[in-house]
PDB file of C-alpha atoms in Angstrom:
ATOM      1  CA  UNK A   1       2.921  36.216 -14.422  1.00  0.00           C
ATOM      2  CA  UNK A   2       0.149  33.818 -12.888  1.00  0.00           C
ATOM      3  CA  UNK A   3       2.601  30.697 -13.754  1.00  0.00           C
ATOM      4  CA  UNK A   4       5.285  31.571 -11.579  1.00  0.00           C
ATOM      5  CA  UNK A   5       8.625  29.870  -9.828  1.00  0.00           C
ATOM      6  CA  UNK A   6       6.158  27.196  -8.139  1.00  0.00           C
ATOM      7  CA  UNK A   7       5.010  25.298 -11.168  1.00  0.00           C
ATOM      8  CA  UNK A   8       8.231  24.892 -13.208  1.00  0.00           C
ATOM      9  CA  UNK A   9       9.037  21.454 -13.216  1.00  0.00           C
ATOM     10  CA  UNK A  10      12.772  20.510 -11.069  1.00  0.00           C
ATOM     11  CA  UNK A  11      12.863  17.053 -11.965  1.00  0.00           C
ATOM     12  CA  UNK A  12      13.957  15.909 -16.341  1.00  0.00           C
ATOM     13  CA  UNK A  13      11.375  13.601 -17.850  1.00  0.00           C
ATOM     14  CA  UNK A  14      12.053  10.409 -19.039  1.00  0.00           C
ATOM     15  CA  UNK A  15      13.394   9.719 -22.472  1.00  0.00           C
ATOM     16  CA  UNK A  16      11.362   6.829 -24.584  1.00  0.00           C
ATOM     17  CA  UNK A  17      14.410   5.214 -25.746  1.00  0.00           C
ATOM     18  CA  UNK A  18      12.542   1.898 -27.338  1.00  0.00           C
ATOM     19  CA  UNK A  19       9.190   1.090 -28.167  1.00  0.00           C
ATOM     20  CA  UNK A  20       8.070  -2.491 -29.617  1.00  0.00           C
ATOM     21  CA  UNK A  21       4.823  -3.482 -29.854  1.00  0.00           C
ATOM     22  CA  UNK A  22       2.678  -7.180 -30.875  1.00  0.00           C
ATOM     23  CA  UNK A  23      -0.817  -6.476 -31.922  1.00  0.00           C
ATOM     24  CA  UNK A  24      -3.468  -8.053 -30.687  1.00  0.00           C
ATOM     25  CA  UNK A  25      -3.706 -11.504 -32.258  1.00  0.00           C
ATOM     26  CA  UNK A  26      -5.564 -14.739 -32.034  1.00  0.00           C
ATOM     27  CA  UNK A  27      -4.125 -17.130 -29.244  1.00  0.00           C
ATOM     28  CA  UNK A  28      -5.822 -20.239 -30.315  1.00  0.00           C
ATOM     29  CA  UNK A  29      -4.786 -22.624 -33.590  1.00  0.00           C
ATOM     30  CA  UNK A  30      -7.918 -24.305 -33.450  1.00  0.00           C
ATOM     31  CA  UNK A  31     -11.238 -21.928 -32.475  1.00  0.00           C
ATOM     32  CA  UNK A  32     -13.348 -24.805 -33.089  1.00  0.00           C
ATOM     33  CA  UNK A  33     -12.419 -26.748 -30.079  1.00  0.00           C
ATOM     34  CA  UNK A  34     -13.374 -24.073 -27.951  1.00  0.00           C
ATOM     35  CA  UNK A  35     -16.928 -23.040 -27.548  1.00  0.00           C
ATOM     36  CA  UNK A  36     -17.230 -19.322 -26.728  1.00  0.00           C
ATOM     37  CA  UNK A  37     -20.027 -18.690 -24.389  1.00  0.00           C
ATOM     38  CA  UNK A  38     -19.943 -15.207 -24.372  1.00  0.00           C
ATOM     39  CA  UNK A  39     -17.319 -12.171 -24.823  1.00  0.00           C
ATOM     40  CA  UNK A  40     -16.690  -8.815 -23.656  1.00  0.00           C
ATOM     41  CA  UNK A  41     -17.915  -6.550 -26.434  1.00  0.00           C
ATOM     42  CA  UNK A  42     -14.082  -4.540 -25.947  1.00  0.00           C
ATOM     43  CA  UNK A  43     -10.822  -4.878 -25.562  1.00  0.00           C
ATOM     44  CA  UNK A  44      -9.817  -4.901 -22.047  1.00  0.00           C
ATOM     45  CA  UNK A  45      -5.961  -3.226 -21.229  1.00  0.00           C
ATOM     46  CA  UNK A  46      -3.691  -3.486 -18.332  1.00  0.00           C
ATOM     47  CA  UNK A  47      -0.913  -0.708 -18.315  1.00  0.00           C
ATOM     48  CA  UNK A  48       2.283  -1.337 -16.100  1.00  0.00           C
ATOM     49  CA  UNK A  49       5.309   1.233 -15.431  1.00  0.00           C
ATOM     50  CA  UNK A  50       8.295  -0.702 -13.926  1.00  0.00           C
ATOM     51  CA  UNK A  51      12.256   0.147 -13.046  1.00  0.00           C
ATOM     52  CA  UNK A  52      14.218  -2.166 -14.128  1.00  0.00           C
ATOM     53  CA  UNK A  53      18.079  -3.010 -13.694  1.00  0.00           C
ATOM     54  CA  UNK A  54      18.512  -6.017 -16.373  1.00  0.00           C
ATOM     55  CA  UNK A  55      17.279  -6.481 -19.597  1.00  0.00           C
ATOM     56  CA  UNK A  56      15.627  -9.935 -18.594  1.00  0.00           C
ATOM     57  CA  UNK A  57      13.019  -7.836 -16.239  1.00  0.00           C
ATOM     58  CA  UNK A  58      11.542  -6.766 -19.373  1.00  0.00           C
ATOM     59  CA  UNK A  59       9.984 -10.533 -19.811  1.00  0.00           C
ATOM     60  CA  UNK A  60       8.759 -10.710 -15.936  1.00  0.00           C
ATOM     61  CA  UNK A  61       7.002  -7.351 -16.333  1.00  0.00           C
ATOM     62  CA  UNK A  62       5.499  -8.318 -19.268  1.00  0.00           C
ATOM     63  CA  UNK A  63       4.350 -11.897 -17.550  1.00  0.00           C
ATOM     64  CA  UNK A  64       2.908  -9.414 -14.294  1.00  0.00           C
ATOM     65  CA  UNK A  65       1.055  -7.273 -16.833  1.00  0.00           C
ATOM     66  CA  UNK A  66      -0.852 -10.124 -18.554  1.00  0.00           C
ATOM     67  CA  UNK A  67      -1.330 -11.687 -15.500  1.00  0.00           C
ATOM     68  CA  UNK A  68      -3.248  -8.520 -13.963  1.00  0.00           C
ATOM     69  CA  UNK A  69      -5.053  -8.319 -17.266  1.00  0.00           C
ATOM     70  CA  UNK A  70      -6.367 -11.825 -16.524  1.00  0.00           C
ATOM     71  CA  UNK A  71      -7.017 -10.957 -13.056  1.00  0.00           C
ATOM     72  CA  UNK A  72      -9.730  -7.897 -14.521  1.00  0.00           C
ATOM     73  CA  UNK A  73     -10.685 -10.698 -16.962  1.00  0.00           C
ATOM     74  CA  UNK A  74     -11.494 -13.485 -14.344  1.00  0.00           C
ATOM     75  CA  UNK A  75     -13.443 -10.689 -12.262  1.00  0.00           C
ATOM     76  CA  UNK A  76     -15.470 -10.068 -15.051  1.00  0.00           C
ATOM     77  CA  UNK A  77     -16.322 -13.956 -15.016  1.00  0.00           C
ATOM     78  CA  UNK A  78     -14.511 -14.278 -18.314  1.00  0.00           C
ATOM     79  CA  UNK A  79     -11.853 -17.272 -17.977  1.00  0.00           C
ATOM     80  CA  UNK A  80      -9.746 -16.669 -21.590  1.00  0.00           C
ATOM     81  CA  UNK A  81      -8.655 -14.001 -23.794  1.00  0.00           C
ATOM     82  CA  UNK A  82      -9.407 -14.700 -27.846  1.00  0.00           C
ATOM     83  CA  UNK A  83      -6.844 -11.966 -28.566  1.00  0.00           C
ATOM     84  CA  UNK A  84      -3.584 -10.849 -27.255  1.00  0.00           C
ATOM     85  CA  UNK A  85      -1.121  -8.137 -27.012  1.00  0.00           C
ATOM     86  CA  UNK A  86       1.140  -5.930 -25.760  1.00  0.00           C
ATOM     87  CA  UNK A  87       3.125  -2.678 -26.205  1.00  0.00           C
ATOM     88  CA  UNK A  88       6.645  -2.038 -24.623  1.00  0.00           C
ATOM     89  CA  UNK A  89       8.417   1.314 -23.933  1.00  0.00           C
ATOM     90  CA  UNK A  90      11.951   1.536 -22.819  1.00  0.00           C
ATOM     91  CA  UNK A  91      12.248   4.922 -21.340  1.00  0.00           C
ATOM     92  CA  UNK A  92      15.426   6.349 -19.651  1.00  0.00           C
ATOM     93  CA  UNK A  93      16.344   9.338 -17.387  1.00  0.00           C
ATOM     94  CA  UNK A  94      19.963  10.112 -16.465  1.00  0.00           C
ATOM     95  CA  UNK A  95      21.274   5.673 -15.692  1.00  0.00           C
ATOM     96  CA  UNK A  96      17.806   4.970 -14.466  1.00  0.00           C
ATOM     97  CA  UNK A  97      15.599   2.726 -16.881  1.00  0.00           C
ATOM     98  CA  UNK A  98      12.095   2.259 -16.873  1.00  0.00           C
ATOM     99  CA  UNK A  99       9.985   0.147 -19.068  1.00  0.00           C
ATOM    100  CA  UNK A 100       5.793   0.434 -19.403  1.00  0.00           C
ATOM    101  CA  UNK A 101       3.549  -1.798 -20.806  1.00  0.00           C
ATOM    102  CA  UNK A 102       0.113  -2.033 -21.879  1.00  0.00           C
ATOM    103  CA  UNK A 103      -0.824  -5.579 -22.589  1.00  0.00           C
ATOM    104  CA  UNK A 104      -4.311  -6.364 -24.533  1.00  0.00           C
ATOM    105  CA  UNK A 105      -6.859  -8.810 -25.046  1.00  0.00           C
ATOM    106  CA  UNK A 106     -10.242  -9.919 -25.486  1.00  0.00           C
ATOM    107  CA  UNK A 107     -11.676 -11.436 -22.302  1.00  0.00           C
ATOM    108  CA  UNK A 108     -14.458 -13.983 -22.963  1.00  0.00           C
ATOM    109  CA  UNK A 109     -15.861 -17.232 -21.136  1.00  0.00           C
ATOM    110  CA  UNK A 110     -15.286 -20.538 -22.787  1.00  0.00           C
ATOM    111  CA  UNK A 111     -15.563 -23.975 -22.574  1.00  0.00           C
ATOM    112  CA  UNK A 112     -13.996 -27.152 -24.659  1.00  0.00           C
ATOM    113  CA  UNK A 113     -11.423 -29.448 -24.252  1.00  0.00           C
ATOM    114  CA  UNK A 114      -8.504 -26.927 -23.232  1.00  0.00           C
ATOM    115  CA  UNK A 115      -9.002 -23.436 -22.286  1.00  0.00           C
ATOM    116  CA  UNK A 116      -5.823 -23.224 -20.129  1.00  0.00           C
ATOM    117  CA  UNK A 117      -3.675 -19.985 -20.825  1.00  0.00           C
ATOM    118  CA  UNK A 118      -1.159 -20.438 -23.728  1.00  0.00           C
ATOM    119  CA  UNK A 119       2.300 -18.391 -23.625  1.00  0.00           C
ATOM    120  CA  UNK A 120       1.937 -14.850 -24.324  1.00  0.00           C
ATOM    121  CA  UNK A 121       2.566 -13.842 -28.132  1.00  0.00           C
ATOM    122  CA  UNK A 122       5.767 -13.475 -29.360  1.00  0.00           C
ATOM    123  CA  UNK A 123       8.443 -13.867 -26.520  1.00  0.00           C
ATOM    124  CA  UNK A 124      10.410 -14.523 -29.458  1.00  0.00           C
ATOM    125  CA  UNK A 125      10.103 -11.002 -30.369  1.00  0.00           C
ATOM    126  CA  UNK A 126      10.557 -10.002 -26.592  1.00  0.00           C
ATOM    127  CA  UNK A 127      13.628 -12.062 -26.809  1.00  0.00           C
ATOM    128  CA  UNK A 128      14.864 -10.104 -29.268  1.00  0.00           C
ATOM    129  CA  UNK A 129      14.493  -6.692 -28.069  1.00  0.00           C
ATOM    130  CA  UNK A 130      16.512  -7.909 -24.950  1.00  0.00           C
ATOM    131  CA  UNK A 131      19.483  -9.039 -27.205  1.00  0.00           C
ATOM    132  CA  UNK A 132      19.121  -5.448 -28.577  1.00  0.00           C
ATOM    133  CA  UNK A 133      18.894  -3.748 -25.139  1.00  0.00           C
ATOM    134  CA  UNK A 134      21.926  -5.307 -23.625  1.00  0.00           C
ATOM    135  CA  UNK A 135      24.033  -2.755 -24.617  1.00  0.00           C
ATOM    136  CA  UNK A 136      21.629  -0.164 -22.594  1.00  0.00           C
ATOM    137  CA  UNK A 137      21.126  -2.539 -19.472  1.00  0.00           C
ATOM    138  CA  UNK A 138      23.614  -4.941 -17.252  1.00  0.00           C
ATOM    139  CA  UNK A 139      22.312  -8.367 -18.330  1.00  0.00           C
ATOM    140  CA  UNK A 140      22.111 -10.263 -14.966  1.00  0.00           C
TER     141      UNK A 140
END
């Protein structure tokens, strides 16, 4: 056999326990007020695997994702994303917990009276899926 002892795999893969996900949606009330100079002709994504011990990591890691996504974004010389969002997967393997996510947006340079950063979408939501992960993960 050509596939022999050496390639069988020792270690179990994870389990996806979870998955939510927000799809990318407009992060400003008011597009008027911003002029859009120009914007990346994609959808730019940051993707993020983290262990985690409490269910309130799952908000940080989502906060560290965006906040390399803006990173790519700002090298690009685009300073705000029209569109947001983000994907989360629980995954387990024996007690160890892992989550991923993939957070999404459209980078693009604008100018008007505020283009600071608003919240990311739907920590509500996020909020949520901790209250339903508690039972799976110590809380702090």
């Amino acid at each position: 056999m050509i596939f022999g002892k050496h390639f069988h795999r020792k270690e179990a893969p994870w389990e996806v326990v979870d998955c939510h996900a927000v799809t990318p949606i407009s992060m400003w009330d008011d597009i008027e007020e911003l002029e859009v100079v120009r914007m990346h002709d994609a959808d730019m994504s940051f993707k993020i695997e983290h262990d985690i011990q409490r269910s309130t990591d799952l908000q940080k890691v989502l906060q560290v994702a965006r906040y390399h996504l803006m990173e790519q974004a700002f090298q690009h010389n685009f300073n705000v994303l029209l569109v947001e969002g983000w994907r989360l997967t629980l995954m387990r393997k024996g007690k160890k917990y892992r989550v991923e996510v993939v957070y999404t947006g459209r980078p693009a340079y604008a100018m008007g009276k505020d283009t600071r950063v608003p919240a990311p979408p739907f920590l509500c939501f996020l909020e949520q899926c901790q209250r339903e992960l508690h039972q799976l993960l110590p809380s702090e």
